[in-house]
Short mmCIF file of C-alpha atoms in Angstrom, two decimals:
data_model
loop_
_atom_site.label_atom_id
_atom_site.label_comp_id
_atom_site.label_asym_id
_atom_site.label_seq_id
_atom_site.Cartn_x
_atom_site.Cartn_y
_atom_site.Cartn_z
CA MET A 11 73.90 -83.26 104.51
CA ALA A 12 77.75 -83.58 105.79
CA SER A 13 79.21 -84.31 102.59
CA THR A 14 77.40 -81.43 100.88
CA ALA A 15 78.96 -79.20 103.40
CA THR A 16 82.36 -80.71 102.86
CA HIS A 17 81.90 -79.87 99.24
CA LEU A 18 80.90 -76.92 99.60
CA VAL A 19 83.79 -75.78 102.00
CA VAL A 20 86.04 -77.58 99.17
CA VAL A 21 84.62 -75.28 96.50
CA PHE A 22 84.73 -72.05 98.41
CA THR A 23 88.42 -72.63 99.48
CA MET A 24 89.25 -73.37 95.67
CA LEU A 25 87.37 -70.26 94.42
CA VAL A 26 89.50 -67.98 97.55
CA SER A 27 92.85 -69.61 96.34
CA ALA A 28 91.92 -68.77 92.62
CA MET A 29 91.00 -65.14 93.53
CA ALA A 30 94.37 -65.04 95.42
CA VAL A 31 96.16 -66.05 92.38
CA ALA A 32 94.44 -63.97 89.83
CA GLU A 33 94.60 -60.65 91.98
CA SER A 34 98.66 -61.36 91.89
CA ASN A 35 98.50 -60.60 88.06
CA MET A 36 99.40 -57.61 86.79
CA LEU A 37 95.96 -55.10 86.02
CA GLN A 38 97.74 -52.76 83.66
CA ASP A 39 100.36 -52.88 80.80
CA PHE A 40 102.92 -51.14 83.76
CA CYS A 41 102.96 -49.60 87.30
CA VAL A 42 105.82 -47.42 87.26
CA ALA A 43 107.13 -46.42 90.68
CA ASP A 44 105.89 -43.20 91.89
CA LEU A 45 109.22 -42.66 93.84
CA SER A 46 108.20 -39.45 95.26
CA ASN A 47 105.62 -41.05 97.29
CA ALA A 48 106.30 -42.06 100.83
CA VAL A 49 103.18 -44.82 100.84
CA LYS A 50 104.46 -48.03 99.96
CA VAL A 51 102.15 -50.89 99.65
CA ASN A 52 104.55 -54.04 99.27
CA GLY A 53 106.06 -52.04 96.76
CA TYR A 54 105.90 -48.10 95.32
CA THR A 55 102.29 -46.82 94.30
CA CYS A 56 101.89 -46.40 90.41
CA LYS A 57 103.16 -43.22 88.73
CA ASP A 58 100.27 -41.51 86.62
CA SER A 59 100.30 -42.98 83.43
CA THR A 60 100.32 -39.41 81.62
CA GLN A 61 103.46 -38.84 83.21
CA VAL A 62 105.41 -42.09 81.91
CA THR A 63 108.62 -41.32 79.79
CA PRO A 64 111.22 -43.54 78.39
CA GLU A 65 113.42 -42.90 80.82
CA ASP A 66 111.44 -44.82 83.57
CA PHE A 67 112.11 -47.96 81.84
CA TYR A 68 115.94 -47.13 81.26
CA PHE A 69 119.16 -47.12 82.80
CA GLN A 70 122.65 -46.89 81.62
CA GLY A 71 124.57 -47.26 85.28
CA LEU A 72 125.64 -50.98 84.46
CA ALA A 73 127.55 -50.48 81.19
CA THR A 74 130.85 -49.35 82.44
CA ALA A 75 133.01 -51.51 85.34
CA LYS A 76 133.72 -49.65 88.69
CA ALA A 77 136.75 -48.93 90.75
CA ALA A 78 136.38 -52.38 92.92
CA ALA A 79 140.05 -51.75 93.96
CA ASN A 80 139.21 -48.98 95.85
CA SER A 81 136.42 -50.79 98.20
CA SER A 82 137.00 -52.62 101.48
CA THR A 83 136.88 -56.54 100.27
CA GLY A 84 137.72 -55.44 96.45
CA ALA A 85 134.16 -55.75 94.96
CA ILE A 86 131.55 -53.31 94.31
CA VAL A 87 127.68 -54.09 93.33
CA THR A 88 125.93 -51.74 90.95
CA GLY A 89 122.33 -52.45 91.37
CA ALA A 90 119.61 -52.05 88.91
CA THR A 91 116.81 -52.45 91.45
CA VAL A 92 113.01 -50.65 91.17
CA GLU A 93 114.61 -47.84 93.01
CA LYS A 94 116.97 -46.67 90.23
CA LEU A 95 114.84 -48.03 87.55
CA PRO A 96 111.15 -47.14 88.37
CA GLY A 97 109.99 -49.29 85.41
CA LEU A 98 110.59 -52.50 87.38
CA ASN A 99 107.80 -51.71 89.66
CA THR A 100 105.45 -54.89 90.15
CA LEU A 101 107.30 -56.73 87.28
CA GLY A 102 109.58 -59.06 90.00
CA LEU A 103 112.87 -58.61 88.15
CA SER A 104 116.03 -56.75 88.34
CA MET A 105 119.77 -57.03 87.57
CA SER A 106 123.07 -55.85 88.69
CA ARG A 107 126.60 -55.64 87.93
CA ILE A 108 129.56 -56.82 90.16
CA ASP A 109 133.03 -55.73 89.63
CA TYR A 110 136.03 -57.54 91.31
CA ALA A 111 139.83 -56.26 91.62
CA PRO A 112 142.03 -58.95 91.34
CA ASN A 113 141.64 -61.35 94.57
CA GLY A 114 138.42 -59.11 95.10
CA LEU A 115 135.84 -60.76 96.94
CA ASN A 116 131.90 -60.22 97.19
CA PRO A 117 131.35 -61.51 100.78
CA PRO A 118 129.15 -63.82 101.98
CA HIS A 119 125.37 -62.56 102.29
CA VAL A 120 121.94 -63.40 101.34
CA HIS A 121 118.99 -62.02 99.06
CA PRO A 122 115.73 -63.14 101.25
CA ARG A 123 113.57 -61.89 98.30
CA ALA A 124 115.07 -63.43 95.25
CA SER A 125 117.20 -66.31 93.60
CA GLU A 126 119.90 -65.05 91.30
CA VAL A 127 121.58 -65.80 88.36
CA ILE A 128 125.13 -64.66 87.33
CA PHE A 129 126.91 -64.48 83.83
CA VAL A 130 130.27 -64.04 83.82
CA LEU A 131 131.30 -60.86 81.48
CA GLU A 132 135.35 -61.32 82.15
CA GLY A 133 137.31 -63.17 84.18
CA GLN A 134 137.42 -66.54 86.39
CA LEU A 135 135.54 -66.85 89.87
CA TYR A 136 135.15 -69.35 92.55
CA VAL A 137 131.63 -69.20 93.89
CA GLY A 138 128.94 -71.07 95.67
CA PHE A 139 126.16 -71.44 98.31
CA VAL A 140 125.40 -73.15 101.47
CA THR A 141 122.28 -74.99 101.97
CA THR A 142 120.47 -75.29 104.86
CA ALA A 143 122.26 -78.70 106.08
CA GLY A 144 125.52 -76.84 105.75
CA LYS A 145 126.59 -78.27 102.73
CA LEU A 146 129.11 -76.31 100.67
CA VAL A 147 127.96 -76.23 96.80
CA ALA A 148 130.90 -74.36 94.79
CA LYS A 149 132.37 -74.39 91.88
CA TYR A 150 135.16 -72.27 89.40
CA ILE A 151 133.40 -70.24 86.70
CA ASN A 152 135.14 -68.72 83.38
CA LYS A 153 133.75 -65.92 81.36
CA GLY A 154 130.28 -66.78 79.33
CA GLU A 155 129.36 -69.29 81.81
CA VAL A 156 126.49 -68.90 84.34
CA PHE A 157 125.52 -69.81 88.18
CA VAL A 158 122.33 -69.91 89.93
CA PHE A 159 122.37 -69.24 93.66
CA PRO A 160 118.71 -70.35 95.15
CA LYS A 161 116.68 -67.72 96.94
CA GLY A 162 117.64 -67.17 100.64
CA LEU A 163 120.90 -68.99 100.94
CA LEU A 164 123.90 -68.04 101.78
CA HIS A 165 126.61 -67.21 98.79
CA PHE A 166 129.87 -65.44 97.78
CA GLN A 167 131.89 -64.71 94.75
CA LYS A 168 135.77 -64.41 94.73
CA ASN A 169 138.03 -63.46 91.80
CA ILE A 170 140.89 -65.75 92.00
CA ALA A 171 143.19 -64.02 89.58
CA GLY A 172 145.72 -62.01 91.41
CA SER A 173 146.42 -59.54 88.63
CA ALA A 174 143.31 -59.52 86.43
CA PRO A 175 140.18 -57.67 87.23
CA ALA A 176 136.52 -59.86 86.84
CA SER A 177 132.67 -58.56 86.08
CA VAL A 178 129.87 -60.67 86.21
CA LEU A 179 125.89 -59.47 85.30
CA ALA A 180 123.42 -60.63 87.89
CA ALA A 181 119.48 -61.17 87.39
CA PHE A 182 116.92 -61.67 89.98
CA ASP A 183 113.30 -62.54 90.29
CA SER A 184 112.61 -59.69 92.41
CA GLN A 185 112.35 -55.71 91.64
CA LEU A 186 114.09 -55.34 95.13
CA PRO A 187 115.71 -58.51 96.53
CA GLY A 188 117.35 -56.65 99.51
CA THR A 189 120.82 -57.97 100.39
CA GLN A 190 121.95 -58.77 103.76
CA SER A 191 126.04 -59.39 104.77
CA LEU A 192 126.63 -62.08 107.40
CA VAL A 193 129.41 -60.35 108.74
CA ALA A 194 128.43 -57.06 108.73
CA SER A 195 124.82 -58.07 110.17
CA LEU A 196 126.18 -60.23 112.91
CA PHE A 197 128.88 -57.43 114.01
CA GLY A 198 126.84 -54.94 113.25
CA ALA A 199 123.99 -55.60 115.11
CA LEU A 200 123.82 -58.11 117.74
CA PRO A 201 125.19 -57.46 121.34
CA ASP A 202 128.51 -58.70 122.14
CA ASN A 203 127.75 -61.15 124.88
CA ILE A 204 125.66 -62.93 122.37
CA LEU A 205 128.60 -63.11 119.89
CA VAL A 206 130.77 -64.19 122.36
CA GLU A 207 128.81 -67.27 123.62
CA SER A 208 127.89 -68.12 119.59
CA PHE A 209 131.40 -67.83 118.54
CA LYS A 210 133.25 -69.09 121.60
CA ILE A 211 135.71 -66.27 121.31
CA LYS A 212 136.57 -63.61 124.11
CA PRO A 213 134.69 -60.51 124.53
CA LYS A 214 138.21 -58.52 123.59
CA GLN A 215 137.85 -60.16 120.04
CA VAL A 216 134.26 -59.32 119.37
CA LYS A 217 135.06 -55.53 120.11
CA THR A 218 138.19 -55.48 117.93
CA ILE A 219 136.03 -56.91 115.02
CA LYS A 220 133.21 -55.05 115.43
CA SER A 221 134.98 -51.73 115.27
CA ARG A 222 135.05 -52.55 111.81
CA TYR A 223 131.25 -52.36 111.10
CA GLN A 224 129.03 -49.47 112.25
CA PRO A 225 125.42 -50.35 113.79
CA LYS A 226 122.45 -49.21 111.32
CA LYS A 227 120.54 -46.87 112.66
#
C-alpha cells in the first residue's frame, strides 16, 4: 500500500512538472506587446493580432553609432528590448549596441535576468566578469571576436584605444534583461552609515561620491 502511494506521488509530481514546462511554451505564433496596456503579467499582454503591423517587429535604432564622448563614462548603450521592439514579447531575446569613445568605459554592472554575448564591430576592448568566488575572468578582444558574460555576474567593457572609438553588438536571452549599475546602485540608494561601514571610508568621502549619483524616485 505504501509503495503504491509513493508511486502515485511520483507520477503526480512528474505530471505537474510536465504541465509547468508545457505551459511555458508559446501558444500562438507571436504575442506583440501591447505597450498601451498598464497591466503586466511578468511581461506585457498581447496586442490584438488584427492590429499587428510589420513595424512591431522592426527597429532601426542600432544602425548608427552614438556620440559616446558626450556621456559621463564615454560609453552609450542603445537597447532593442521589448519596450522599443514590441514583437520581442514572450520570445526571450533582445539586443543592444554599445558605443565607446576613446578610453570609454561601460562601468561594472549586472543583468539580473539574462546572459549576454557581445560581438565587436570596431575597435579593441578589455572586457571581463567577476565570479561569485571573486575571480576576475577578463580578456582583450578585437573586431570580429565574441565574448560571453554569464547571467547575473558583475561585468564591464573598456575601450583601450586612446585615439579611436569602438562599438559592439550585444545579444541577451531575455526580452528585458534589466541593468543594475554597481556604483550608481550603491551610492545612489544605500544610507551613508551602511556605505561607511562597508567600505571603511569616512562620511565626508561617502557624501562626495553620493553627490554624483541622484537617488531614484
